CSV table of C-alpha atoms in Angstrom, one decimal:
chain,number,residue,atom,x,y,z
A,21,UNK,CA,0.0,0.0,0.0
A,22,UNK,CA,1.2,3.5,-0.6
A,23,UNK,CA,0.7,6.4,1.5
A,24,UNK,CA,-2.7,7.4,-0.2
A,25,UNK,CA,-4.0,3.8,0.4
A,26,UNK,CA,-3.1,3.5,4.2
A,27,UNK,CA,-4.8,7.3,4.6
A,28,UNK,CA,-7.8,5.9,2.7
A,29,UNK,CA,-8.3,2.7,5.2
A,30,UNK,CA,-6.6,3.8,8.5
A,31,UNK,CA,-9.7,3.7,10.0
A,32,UNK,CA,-9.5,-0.4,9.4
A,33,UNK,CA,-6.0,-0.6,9.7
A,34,UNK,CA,-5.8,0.7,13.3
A,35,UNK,CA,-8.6,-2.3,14.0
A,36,UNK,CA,-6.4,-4.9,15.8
A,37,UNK,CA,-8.4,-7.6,13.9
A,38,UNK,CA,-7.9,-6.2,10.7
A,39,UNK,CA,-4.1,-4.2,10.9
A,40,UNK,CA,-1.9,-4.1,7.4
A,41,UNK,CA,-2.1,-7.9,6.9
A,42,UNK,CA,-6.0,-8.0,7.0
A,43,UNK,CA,-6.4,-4.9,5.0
A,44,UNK,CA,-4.0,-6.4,2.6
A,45,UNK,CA,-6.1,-9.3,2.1
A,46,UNK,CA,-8.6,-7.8,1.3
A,47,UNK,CA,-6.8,-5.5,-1.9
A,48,UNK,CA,-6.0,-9.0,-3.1
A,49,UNK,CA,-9.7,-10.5,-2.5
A,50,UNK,CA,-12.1,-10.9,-4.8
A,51,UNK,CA,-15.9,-10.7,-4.0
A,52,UNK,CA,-19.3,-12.2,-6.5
A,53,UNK,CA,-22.3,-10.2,-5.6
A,54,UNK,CA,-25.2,-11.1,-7.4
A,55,UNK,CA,-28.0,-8.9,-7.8
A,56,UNK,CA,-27.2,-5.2,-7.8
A,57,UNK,CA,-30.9,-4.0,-6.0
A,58,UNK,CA,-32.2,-3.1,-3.0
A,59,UNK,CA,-29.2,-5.6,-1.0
A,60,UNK,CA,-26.7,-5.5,-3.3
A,61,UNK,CA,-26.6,-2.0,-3.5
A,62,UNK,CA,-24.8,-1.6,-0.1
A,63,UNK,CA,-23.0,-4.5,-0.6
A,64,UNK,CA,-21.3,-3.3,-3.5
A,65,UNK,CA,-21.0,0.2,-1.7
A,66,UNK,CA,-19.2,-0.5,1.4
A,67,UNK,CA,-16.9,-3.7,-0.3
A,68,UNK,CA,-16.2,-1.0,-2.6
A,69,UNK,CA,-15.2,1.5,0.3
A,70,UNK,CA,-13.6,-0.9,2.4
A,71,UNK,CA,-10.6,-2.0,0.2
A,72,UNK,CA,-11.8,-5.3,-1.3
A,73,UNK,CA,-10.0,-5.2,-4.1
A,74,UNK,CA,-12.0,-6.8,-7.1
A,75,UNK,CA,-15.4,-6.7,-7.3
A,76,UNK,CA,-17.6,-9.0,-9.9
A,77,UNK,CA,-21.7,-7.1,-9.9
A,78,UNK,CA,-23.7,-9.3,-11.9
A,79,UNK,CA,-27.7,-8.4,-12.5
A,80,UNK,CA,-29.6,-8.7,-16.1
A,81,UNK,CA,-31.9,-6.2,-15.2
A,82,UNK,CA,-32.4,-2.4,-15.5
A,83,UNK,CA,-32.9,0.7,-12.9
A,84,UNK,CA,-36.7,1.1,-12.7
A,85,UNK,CA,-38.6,4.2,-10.9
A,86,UNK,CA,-40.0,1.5,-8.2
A,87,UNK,CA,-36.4,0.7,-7.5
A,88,UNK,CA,-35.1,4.0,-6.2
A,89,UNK,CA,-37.5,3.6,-3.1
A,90,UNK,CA,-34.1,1.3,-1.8
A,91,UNK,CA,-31.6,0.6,-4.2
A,92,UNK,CA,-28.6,2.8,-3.1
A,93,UNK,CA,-26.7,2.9,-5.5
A,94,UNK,CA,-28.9,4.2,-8.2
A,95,UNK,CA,-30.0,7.5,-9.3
A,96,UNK,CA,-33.3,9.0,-10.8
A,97,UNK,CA,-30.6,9.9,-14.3
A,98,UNK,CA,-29.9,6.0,-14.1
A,99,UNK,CA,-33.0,4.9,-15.0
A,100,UNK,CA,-33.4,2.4,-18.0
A,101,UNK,CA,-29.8,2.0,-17.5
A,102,UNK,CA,-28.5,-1.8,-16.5
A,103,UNK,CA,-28.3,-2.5,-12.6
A,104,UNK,CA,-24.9,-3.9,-12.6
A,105,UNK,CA,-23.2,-0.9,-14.6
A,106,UNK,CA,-25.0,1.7,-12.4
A,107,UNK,CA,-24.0,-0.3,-9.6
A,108,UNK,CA,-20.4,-0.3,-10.8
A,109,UNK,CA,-20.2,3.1,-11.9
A,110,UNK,CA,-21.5,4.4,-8.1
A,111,UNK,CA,-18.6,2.0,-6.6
A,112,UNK,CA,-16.2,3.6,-8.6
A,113,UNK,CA,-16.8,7.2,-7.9
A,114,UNK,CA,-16.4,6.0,-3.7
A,115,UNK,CA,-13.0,4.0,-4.6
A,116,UNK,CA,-11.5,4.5,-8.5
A,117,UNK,CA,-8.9,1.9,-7.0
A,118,UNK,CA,-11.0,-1.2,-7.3
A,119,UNK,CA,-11.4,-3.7,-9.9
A,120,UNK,CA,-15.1,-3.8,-10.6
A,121,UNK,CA,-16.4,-5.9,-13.7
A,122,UNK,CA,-20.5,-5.6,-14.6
A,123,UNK,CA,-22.0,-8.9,-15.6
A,124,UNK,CA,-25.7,-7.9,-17.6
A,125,UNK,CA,-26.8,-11.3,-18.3
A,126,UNK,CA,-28.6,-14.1,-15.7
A,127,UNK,CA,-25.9,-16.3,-14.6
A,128,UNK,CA,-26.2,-20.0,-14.4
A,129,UNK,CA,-25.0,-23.2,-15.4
A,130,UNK,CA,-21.5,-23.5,-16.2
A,131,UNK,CA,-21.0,-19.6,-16.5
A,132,UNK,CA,-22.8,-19.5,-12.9
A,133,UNK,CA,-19.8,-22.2,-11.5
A,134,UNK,CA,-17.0,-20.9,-13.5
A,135,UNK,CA,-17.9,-16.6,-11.9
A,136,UNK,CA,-18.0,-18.6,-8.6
A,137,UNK,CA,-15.0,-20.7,-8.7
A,138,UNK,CA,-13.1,-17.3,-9.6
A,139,UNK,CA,-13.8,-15.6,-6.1
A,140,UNK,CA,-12.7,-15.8,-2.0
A,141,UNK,CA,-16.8,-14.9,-1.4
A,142,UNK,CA,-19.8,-14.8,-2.6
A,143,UNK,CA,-23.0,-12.8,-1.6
A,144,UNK,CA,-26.1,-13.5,-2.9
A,145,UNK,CA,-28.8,-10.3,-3.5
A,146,UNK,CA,-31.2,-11.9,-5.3
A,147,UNK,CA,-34.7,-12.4,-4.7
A,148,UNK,CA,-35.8,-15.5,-6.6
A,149,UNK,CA,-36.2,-18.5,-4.9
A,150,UNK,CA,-34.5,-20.4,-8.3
A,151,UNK,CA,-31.8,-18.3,-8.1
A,152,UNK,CA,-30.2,-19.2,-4.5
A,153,UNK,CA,-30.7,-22.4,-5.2
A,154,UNK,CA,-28.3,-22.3,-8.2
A,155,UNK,CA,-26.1,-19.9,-6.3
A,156,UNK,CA,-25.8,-22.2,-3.1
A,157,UNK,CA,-25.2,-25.3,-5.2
A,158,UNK,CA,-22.7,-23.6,-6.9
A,159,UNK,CA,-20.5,-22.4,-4.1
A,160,UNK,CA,-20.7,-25.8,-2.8
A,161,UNK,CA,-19.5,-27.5,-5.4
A,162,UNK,CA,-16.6,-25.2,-5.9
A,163,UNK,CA,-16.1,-24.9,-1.6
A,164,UNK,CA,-16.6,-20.9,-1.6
A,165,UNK,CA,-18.1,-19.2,1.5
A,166,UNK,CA,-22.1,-18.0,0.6
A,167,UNK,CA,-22.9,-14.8,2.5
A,168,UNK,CA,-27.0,-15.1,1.8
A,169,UNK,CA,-29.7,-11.5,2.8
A,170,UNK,CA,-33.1,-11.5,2.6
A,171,UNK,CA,-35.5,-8.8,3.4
A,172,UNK,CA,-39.3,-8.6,2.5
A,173,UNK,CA,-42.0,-6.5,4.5
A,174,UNK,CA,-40.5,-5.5,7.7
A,175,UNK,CA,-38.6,-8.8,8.0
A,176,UNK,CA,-34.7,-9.7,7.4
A,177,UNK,CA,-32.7,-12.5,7.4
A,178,UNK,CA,-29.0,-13.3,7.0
A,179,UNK,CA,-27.0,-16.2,7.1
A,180,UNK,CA,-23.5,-17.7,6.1
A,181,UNK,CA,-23.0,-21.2,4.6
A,182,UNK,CA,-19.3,-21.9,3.9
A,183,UNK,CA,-19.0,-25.6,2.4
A,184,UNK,CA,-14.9,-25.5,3.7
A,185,UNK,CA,-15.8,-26.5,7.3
A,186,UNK,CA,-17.6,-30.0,7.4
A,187,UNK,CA,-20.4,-28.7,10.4
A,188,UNK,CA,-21.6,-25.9,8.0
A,189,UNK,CA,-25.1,-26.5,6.9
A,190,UNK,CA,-25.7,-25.1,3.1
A,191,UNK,CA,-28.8,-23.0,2.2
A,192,UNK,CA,-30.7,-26.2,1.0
A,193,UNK,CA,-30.6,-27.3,4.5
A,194,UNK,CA,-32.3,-23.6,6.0
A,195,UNK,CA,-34.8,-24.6,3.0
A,196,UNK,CA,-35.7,-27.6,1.8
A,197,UNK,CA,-36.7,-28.0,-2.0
A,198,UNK,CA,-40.5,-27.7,-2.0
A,199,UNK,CA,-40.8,-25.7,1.9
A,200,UNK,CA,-39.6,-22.3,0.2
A,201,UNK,CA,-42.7,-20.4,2.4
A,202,UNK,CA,-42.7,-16.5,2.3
A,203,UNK,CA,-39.4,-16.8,1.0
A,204,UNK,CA,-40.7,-17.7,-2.2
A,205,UNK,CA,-42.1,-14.2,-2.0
A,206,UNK,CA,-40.9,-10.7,-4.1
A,207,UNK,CA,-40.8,-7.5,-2.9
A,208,UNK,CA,-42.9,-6.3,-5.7
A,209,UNK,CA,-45.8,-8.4,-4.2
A,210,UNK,CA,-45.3,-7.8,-0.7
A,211,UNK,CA,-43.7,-4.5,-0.6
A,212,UNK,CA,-40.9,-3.9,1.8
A,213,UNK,CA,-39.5,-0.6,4.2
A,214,UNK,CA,-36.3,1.1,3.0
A,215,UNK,CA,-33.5,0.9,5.0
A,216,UNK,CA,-34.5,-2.9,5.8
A,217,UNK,CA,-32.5,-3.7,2.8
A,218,UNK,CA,-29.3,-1.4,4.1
A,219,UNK,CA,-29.3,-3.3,7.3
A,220,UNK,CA,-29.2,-6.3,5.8
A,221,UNK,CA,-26.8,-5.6,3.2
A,222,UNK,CA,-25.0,-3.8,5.5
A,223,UNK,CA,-24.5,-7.0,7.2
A,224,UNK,CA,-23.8,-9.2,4.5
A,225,UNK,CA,-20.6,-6.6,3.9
A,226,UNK,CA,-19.7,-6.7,6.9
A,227,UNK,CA,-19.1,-10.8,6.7
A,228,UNK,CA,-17.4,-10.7,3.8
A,229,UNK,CA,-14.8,-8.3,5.1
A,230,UNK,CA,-14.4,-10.8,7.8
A,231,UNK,CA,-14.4,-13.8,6.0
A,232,UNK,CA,-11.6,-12.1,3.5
A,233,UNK,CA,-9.2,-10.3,5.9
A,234,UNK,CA,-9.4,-12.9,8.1
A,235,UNK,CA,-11.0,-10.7,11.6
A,236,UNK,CA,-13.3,-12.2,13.9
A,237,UNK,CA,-15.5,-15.1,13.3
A,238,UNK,CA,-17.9,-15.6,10.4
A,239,UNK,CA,-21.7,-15.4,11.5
A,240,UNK,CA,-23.1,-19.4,12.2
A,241,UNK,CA,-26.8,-20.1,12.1
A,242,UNK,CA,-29.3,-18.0,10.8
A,243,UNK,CA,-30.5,-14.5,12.4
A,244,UNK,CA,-33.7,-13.0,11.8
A,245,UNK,CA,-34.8,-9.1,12.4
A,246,UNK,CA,-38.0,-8.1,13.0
A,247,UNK,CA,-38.2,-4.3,11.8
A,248,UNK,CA,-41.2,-3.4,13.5
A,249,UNK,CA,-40.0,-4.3,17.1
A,250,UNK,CA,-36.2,-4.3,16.3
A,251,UNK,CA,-35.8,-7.2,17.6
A,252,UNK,CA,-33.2,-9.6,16.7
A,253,UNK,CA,-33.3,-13.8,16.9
A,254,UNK,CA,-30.6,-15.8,16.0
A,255,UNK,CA,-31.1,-19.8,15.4
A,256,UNK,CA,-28.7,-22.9,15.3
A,257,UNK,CA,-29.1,-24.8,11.8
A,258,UNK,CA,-27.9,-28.5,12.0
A,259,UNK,CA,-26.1,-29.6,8.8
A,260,UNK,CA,-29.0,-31.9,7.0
A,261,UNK,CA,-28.0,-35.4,6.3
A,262,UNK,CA,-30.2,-36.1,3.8
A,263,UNK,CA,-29.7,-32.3,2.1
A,264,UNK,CA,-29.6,-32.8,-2.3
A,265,UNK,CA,-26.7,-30.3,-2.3
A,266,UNK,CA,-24.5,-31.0,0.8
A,267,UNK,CA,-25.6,-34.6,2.2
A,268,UNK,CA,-23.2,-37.9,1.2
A,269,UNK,CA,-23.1,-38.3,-2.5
């Protein structure tokens, strides 16, 4: 780091958890979030601002007036514009010193697994039920950490899945093929409140810095937040033995 980047993070740096080596890591990390909306916009925001060095955005769709209600890092002159690029473009004017690359079309299959295997983390933002499924089986399969957000109504979720520690349950075992519930719903059907989605993206950052630089430990379980009391619960989530994705082959 030159004397422009330790200025930039010294905030970070003088965390004992994080210091040079764990602000180093994370210039050399590489983070996949998918879905550049209401969670991903923070996401990308603060990775962006906290030194994580190469960013992949990757969303198909475009900026739409209902959007702006939550989604950060778009503006009203963005509008029609592709998610991802806006995304990118807002990142960049916070830190011109990362590597950010916009993906515009759906990822799956084997251009879903390859993105993945690229990456130290990856953080899903999406809000189709189809999606995290392809998302979680991917990181599995190529044994990098899943940092997953929800947020619908007044209600937010978050959990980490990392497939590198044999305890870890995967986001097939939080949700069974077939039990999806309100999960399966979309914030264009239920509505949801503002800043819901910046807490919870908020969070999701905030354990992918610490899976990349190495502080603390990463979230376990799943934790729940109740907007409308602001209440937080957190739950244990037992690895499933008979999970498709992460149960014996």
């Amino acid at each position: 780091m030159d004397d422009q980047a330790l200025l930039r993070y010294s905030r970070q740096i003088m965390l004992d958890q994080v210091d040079i080596d764990g602000q180093e890591r994370l210039l050399a990390g590489h983070a996949l979030v998918i879905g550049a909306g209401g969670l991903g916009s923070p996401v990308a925001l603060y990775l962006a601002a906290a030194g994580l060095g190469r960013l992949t955005l990757a969303d198909a769709d475009e900026v739409e007036l209902s959007n702006l209600q939550r989604q950060i890092a778009h503006a009203t002159a963005d509008l029609g514009r592709n998610k991802a690029e806006s995304a990118r473009e807002a990142a960049l004017a916070l830190n011109p010193g990362c590597t950010i690359r916009a993906l515009t079309d759906h990822l799956h299959g084997d251009v879903l697994a390859r993105v993945v295997a690229e990456v130290d983390v990856v953080l899903d933002c999406t809000d189709r039920f189809s999606s995290r499924y392809a998302i979680n089986a991917a990181c599995h399969t190529a044994q990098v950490p899943l940092v997953s957000g929800a947020a619908i109504r007044f209600s937010g979720q978050l959990a980490v899945f990392d497939a590198r520690d044999p305890d870890s349950p995967c986001y097939a075992c939080l949700y069974p093929p077939g039990e999806e519930g309100d999960e399966a719903l979309s914030c264009a059907e239920s509505g949801v409140v503002a800043p819901l989605v910046g807490l919870i993206g908020s969070f999701q950052a905030l354990e992918a810095i610490k899976l990349v630089s190495g502080a603390g430990t990463p979230h376990r379980g799943l934790s729940t937040f109740d907007g409308l009391s602001g209440q937080w619960r957190h739950f244990q989530v037992p690895r499933d033995a008979a999970c498709p994705v992460c149960g014996p082959a």
